[in-house]
JSON list of C-alpha atoms in Angstrom, two decimals:
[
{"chain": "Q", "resi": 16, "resn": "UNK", "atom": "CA", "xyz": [99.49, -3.69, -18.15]},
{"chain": "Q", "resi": 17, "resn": "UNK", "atom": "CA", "xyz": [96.67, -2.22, -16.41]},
{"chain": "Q", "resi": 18, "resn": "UNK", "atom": "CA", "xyz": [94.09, -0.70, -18.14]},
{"chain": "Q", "resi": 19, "resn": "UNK", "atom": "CA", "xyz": [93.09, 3.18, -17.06]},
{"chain": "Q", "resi": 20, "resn": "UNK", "atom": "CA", "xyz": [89.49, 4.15, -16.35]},
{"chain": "Q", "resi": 21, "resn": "UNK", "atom": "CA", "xyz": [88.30, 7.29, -18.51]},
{"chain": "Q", "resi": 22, "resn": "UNK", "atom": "CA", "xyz": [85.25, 9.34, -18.71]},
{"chain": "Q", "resi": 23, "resn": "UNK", "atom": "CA", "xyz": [83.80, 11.25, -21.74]},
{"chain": "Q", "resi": 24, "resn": "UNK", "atom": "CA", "xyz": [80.92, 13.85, -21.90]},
{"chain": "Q", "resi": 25, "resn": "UNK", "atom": "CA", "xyz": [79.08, 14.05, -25.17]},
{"chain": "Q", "resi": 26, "resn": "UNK", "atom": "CA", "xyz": [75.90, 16.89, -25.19]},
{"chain": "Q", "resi": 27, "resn": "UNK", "atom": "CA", "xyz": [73.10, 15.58, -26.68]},
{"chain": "Q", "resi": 28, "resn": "UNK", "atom": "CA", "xyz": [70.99, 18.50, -27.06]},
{"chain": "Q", "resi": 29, "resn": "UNK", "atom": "CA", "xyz": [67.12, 18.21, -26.40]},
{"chain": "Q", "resi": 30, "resn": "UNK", "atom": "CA", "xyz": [66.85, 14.49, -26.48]},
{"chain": "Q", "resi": 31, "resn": "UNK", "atom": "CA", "xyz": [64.60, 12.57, -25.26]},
{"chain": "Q", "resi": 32, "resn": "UNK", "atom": "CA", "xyz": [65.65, 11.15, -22.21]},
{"chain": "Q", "resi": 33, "resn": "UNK", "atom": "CA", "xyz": [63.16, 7.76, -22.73]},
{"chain": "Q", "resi": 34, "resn": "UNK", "atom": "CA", "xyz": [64.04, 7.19, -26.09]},
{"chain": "Q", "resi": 35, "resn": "UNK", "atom": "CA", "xyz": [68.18, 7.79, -24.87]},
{"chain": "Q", "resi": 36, "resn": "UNK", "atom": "CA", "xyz": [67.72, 5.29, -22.10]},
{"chain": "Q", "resi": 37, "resn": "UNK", "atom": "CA", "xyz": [66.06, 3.01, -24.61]},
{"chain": "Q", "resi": 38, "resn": "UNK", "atom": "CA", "xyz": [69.02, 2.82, -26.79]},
{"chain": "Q", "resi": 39, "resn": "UNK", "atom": "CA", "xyz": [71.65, 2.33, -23.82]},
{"chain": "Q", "resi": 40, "resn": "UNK", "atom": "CA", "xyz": [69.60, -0.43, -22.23]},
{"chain": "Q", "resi": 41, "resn": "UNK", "atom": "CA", "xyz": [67.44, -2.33, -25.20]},
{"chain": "Q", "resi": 42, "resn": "UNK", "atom": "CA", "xyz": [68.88, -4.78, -27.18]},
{"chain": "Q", "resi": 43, "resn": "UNK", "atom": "CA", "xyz": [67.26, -3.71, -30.38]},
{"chain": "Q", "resi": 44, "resn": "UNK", "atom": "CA", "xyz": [68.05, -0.27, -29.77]},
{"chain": "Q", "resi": 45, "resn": "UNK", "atom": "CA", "xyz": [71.54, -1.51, -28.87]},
{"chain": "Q", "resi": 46, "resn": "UNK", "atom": "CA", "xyz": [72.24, -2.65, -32.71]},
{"chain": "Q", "resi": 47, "resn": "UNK", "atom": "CA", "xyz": [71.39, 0.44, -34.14]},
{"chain": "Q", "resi": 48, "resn": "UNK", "atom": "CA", "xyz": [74.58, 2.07, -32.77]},
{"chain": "Q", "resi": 49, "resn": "UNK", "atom": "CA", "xyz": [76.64, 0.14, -30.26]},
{"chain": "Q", "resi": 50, "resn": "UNK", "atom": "CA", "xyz": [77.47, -3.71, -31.56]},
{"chain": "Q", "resi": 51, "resn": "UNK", "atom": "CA", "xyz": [76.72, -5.75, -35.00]},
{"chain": "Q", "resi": 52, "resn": "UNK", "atom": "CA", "xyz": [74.26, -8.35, -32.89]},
{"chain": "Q", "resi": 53, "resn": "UNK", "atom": "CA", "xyz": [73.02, -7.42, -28.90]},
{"chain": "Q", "resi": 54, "resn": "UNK", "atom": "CA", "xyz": [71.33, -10.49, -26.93]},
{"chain": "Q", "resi": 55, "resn": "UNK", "atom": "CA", "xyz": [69.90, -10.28, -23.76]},
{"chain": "Q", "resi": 56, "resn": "UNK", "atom": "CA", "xyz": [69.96, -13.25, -21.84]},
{"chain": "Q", "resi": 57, "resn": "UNK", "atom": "CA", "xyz": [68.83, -14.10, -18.44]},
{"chain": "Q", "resi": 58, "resn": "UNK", "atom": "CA", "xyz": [67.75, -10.53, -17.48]},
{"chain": "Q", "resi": 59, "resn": "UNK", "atom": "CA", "xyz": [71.41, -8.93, -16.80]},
{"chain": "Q", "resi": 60, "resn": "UNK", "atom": "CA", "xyz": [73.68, -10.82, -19.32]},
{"chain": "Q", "resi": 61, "resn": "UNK", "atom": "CA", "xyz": [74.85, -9.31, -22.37]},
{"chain": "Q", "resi": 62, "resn": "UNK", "atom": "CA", "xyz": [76.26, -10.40, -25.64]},
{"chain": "Q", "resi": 63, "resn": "UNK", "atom": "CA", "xyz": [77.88, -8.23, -27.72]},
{"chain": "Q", "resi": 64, "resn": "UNK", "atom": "CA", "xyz": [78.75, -9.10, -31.19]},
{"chain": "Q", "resi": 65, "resn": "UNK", "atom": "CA", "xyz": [81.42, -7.24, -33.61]},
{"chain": "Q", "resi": 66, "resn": "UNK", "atom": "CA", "xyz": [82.79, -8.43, -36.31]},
{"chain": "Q", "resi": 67, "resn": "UNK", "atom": "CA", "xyz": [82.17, -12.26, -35.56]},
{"chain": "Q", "resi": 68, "resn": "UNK", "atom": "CA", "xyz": [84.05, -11.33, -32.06]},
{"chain": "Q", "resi": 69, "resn": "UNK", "atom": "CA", "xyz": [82.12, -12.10, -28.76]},
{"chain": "Q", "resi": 70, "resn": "UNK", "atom": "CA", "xyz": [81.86, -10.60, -25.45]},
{"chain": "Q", "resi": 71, "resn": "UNK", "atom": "CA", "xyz": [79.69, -11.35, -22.71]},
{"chain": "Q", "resi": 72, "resn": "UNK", "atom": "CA", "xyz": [78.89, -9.09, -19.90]},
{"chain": "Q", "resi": 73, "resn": "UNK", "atom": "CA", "xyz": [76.73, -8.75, -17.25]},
{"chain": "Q", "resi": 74, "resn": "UNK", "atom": "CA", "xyz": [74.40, -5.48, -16.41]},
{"chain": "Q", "resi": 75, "resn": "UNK", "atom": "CA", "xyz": [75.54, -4.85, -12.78]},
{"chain": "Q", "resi": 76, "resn": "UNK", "atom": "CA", "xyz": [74.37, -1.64, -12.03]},
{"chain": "Q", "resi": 77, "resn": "UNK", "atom": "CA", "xyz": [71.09, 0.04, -13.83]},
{"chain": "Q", "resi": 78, "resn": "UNK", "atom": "CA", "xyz": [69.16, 2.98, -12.52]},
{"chain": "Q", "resi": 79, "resn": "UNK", "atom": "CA", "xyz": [66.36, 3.59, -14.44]},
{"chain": "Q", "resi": 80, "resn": "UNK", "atom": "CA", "xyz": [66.48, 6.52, -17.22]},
{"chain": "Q", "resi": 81, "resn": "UNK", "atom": "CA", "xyz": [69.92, 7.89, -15.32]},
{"chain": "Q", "resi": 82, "resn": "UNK", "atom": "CA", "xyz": [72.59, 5.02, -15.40]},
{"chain": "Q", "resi": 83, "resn": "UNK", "atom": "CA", "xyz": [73.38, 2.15, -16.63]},
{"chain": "Q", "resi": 84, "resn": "UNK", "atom": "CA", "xyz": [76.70, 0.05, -15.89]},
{"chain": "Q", "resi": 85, "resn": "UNK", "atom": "CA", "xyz": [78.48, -3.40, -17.59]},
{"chain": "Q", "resi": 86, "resn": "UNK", "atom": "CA", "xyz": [81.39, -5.63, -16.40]},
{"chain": "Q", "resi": 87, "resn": "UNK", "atom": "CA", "xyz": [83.26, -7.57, -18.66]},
{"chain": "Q", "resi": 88, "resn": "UNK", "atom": "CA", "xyz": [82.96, -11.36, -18.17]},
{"chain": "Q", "resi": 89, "resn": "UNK", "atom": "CA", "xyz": [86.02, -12.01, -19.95]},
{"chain": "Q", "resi": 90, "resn": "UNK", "atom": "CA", "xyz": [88.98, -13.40, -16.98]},
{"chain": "Q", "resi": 91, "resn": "UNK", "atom": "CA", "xyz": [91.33, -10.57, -18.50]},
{"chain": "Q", "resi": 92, "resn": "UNK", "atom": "CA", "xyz": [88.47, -8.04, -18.09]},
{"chain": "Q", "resi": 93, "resn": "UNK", "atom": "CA", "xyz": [87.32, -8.74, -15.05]},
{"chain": "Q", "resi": 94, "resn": "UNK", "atom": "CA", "xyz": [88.53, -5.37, -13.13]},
{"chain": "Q", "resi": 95, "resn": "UNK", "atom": "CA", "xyz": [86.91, -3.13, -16.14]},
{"chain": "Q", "resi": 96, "resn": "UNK", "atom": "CA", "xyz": [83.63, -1.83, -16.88]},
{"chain": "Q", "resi": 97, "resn": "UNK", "atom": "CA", "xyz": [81.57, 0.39, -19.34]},
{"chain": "Q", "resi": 98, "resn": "UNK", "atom": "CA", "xyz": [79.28, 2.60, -17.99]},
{"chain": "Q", "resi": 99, "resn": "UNK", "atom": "CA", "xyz": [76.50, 4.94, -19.22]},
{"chain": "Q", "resi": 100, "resn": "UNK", "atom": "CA", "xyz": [75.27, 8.05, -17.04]},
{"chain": "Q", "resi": 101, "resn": "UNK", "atom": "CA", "xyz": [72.44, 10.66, -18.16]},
{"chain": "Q", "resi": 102, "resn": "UNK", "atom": "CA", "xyz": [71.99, 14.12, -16.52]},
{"chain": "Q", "resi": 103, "resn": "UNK", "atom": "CA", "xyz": [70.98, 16.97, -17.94]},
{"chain": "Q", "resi": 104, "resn": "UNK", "atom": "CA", "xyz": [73.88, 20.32, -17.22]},
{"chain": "Q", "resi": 105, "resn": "UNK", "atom": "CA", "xyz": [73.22, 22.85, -15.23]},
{"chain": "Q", "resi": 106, "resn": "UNK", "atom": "CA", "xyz": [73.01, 25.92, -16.95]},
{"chain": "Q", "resi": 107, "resn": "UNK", "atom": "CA", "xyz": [70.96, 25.21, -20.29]},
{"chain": "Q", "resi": 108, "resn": "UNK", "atom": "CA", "xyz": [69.51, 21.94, -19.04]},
{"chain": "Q", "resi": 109, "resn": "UNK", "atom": "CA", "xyz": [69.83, 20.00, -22.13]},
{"chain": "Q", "resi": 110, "resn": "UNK", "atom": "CA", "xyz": [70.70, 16.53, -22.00]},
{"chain": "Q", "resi": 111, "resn": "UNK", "atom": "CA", "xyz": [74.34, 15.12, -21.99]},
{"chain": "Q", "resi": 112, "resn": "UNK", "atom": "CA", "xyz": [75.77, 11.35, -21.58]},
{"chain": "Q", "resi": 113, "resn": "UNK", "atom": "CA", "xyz": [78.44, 10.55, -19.91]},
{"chain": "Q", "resi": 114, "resn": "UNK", "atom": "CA", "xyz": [80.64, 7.69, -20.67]},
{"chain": "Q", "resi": 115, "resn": "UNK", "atom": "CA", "xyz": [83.33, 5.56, -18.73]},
{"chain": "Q", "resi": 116, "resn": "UNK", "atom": "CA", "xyz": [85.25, 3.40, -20.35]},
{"chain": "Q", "resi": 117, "resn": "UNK", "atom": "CA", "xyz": [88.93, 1.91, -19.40]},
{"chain": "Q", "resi": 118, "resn": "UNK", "atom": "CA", "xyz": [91.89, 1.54, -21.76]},
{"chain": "Q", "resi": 119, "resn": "UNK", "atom": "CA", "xyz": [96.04, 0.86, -21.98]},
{"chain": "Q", "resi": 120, "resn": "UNK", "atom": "CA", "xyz": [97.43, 4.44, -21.90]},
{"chain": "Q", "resi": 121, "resn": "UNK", "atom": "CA", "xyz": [98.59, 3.84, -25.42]},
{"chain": "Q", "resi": 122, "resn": "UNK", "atom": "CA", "xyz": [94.96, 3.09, -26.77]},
{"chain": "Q", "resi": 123, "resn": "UNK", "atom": "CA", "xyz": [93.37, 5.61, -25.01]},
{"chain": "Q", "resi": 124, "resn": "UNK", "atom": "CA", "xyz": [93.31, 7.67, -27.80]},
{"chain": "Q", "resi": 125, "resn": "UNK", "atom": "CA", "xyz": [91.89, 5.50, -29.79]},
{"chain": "Q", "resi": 126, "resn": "UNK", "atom": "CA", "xyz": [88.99, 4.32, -27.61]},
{"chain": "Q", "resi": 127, "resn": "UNK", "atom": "CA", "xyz": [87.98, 7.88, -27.10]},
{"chain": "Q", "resi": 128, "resn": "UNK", "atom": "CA", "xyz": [88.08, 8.39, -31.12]},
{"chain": "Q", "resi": 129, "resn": "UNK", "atom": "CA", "xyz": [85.91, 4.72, -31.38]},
{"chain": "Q", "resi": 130, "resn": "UNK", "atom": "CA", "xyz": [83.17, 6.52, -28.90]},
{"chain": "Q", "resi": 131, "resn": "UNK", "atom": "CA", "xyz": [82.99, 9.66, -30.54]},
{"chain": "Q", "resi": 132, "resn": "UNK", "atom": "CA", "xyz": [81.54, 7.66, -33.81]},
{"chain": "Q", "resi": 133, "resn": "UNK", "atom": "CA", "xyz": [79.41, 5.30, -31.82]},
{"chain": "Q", "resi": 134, "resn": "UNK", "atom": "CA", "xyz": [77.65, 8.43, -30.27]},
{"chain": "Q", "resi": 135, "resn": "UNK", "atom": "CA", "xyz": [77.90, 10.18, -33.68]},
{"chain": "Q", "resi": 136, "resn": "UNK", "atom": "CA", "xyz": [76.08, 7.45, -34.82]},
{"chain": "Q", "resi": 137, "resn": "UNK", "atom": "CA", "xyz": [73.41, 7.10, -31.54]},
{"chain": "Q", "resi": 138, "resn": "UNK", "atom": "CA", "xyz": [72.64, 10.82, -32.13]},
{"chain": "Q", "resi": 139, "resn": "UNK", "atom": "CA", "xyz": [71.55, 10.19, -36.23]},
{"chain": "Q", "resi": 140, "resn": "UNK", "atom": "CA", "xyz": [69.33, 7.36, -34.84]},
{"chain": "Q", "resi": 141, "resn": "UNK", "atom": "CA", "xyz": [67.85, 9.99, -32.17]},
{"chain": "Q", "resi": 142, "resn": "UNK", "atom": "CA", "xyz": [67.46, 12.53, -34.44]},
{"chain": "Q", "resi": 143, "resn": "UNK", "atom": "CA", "xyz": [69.79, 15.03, -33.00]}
]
């Protein structure tokens, strides 16, 4: 089955948009909130550790302090991403991060639920 791309907005209040960027792109940063264990290897390549479980991907698309893209390296990932976008709305200019993702229509729900306590957890380590 073919996994469906989805996109999430989460309003992160007066963050700082260095310190945000910092934990979407560092690997340090990364292990406060995202994965168990984050290396960096090679400049673009990723792994991300949970629960004993690896995945590699590779950093394909990264615009400085705005957005941020992986691909899965995994053959049965190849055609599905994660992606990270900053921007700050319109009317009360406070920051917000958008986040793509792709899942089965039956774990959809699911995936969205798993972001919403990653971010939880990525605004306690920002202070918001």
């Amino acid at each position: 089955m073919k996994k469906e791309k989805y996109t999430i907005e989460f309003v992160l209040g007066n963050a700082s948009q260095k310190s945000l960027w910092r934990m979407l792109t560092d690997p340090t940063a990364m292990e406060e909130w995202f994965a168990d264990k984050v290396k960096l290897n090679d400049g673009s390549f990723y792994t991300f550790i949970w629960d004993e479980n690896i995945h590699e991907t590779e950093m394909v698309l990264k615009k400085p302090m705005d957005q941020v893209r992986f691909n899965w390296l995994a053959a049965d990932r190849a055609d599905v991403y994660f992606e990270f976008k900053i921007h700050k709305l319109e009317l009360s200019r406070v920051i917000a991060l958008e986040v793509t993702d792709f899942a089965l229509a039956e774990e959809k729900e699911d995936a969205i639920f798993l972001w919403e306590n990653q971010i939880d957890l990525l605004k306690r380590k920002l202070g918001i």
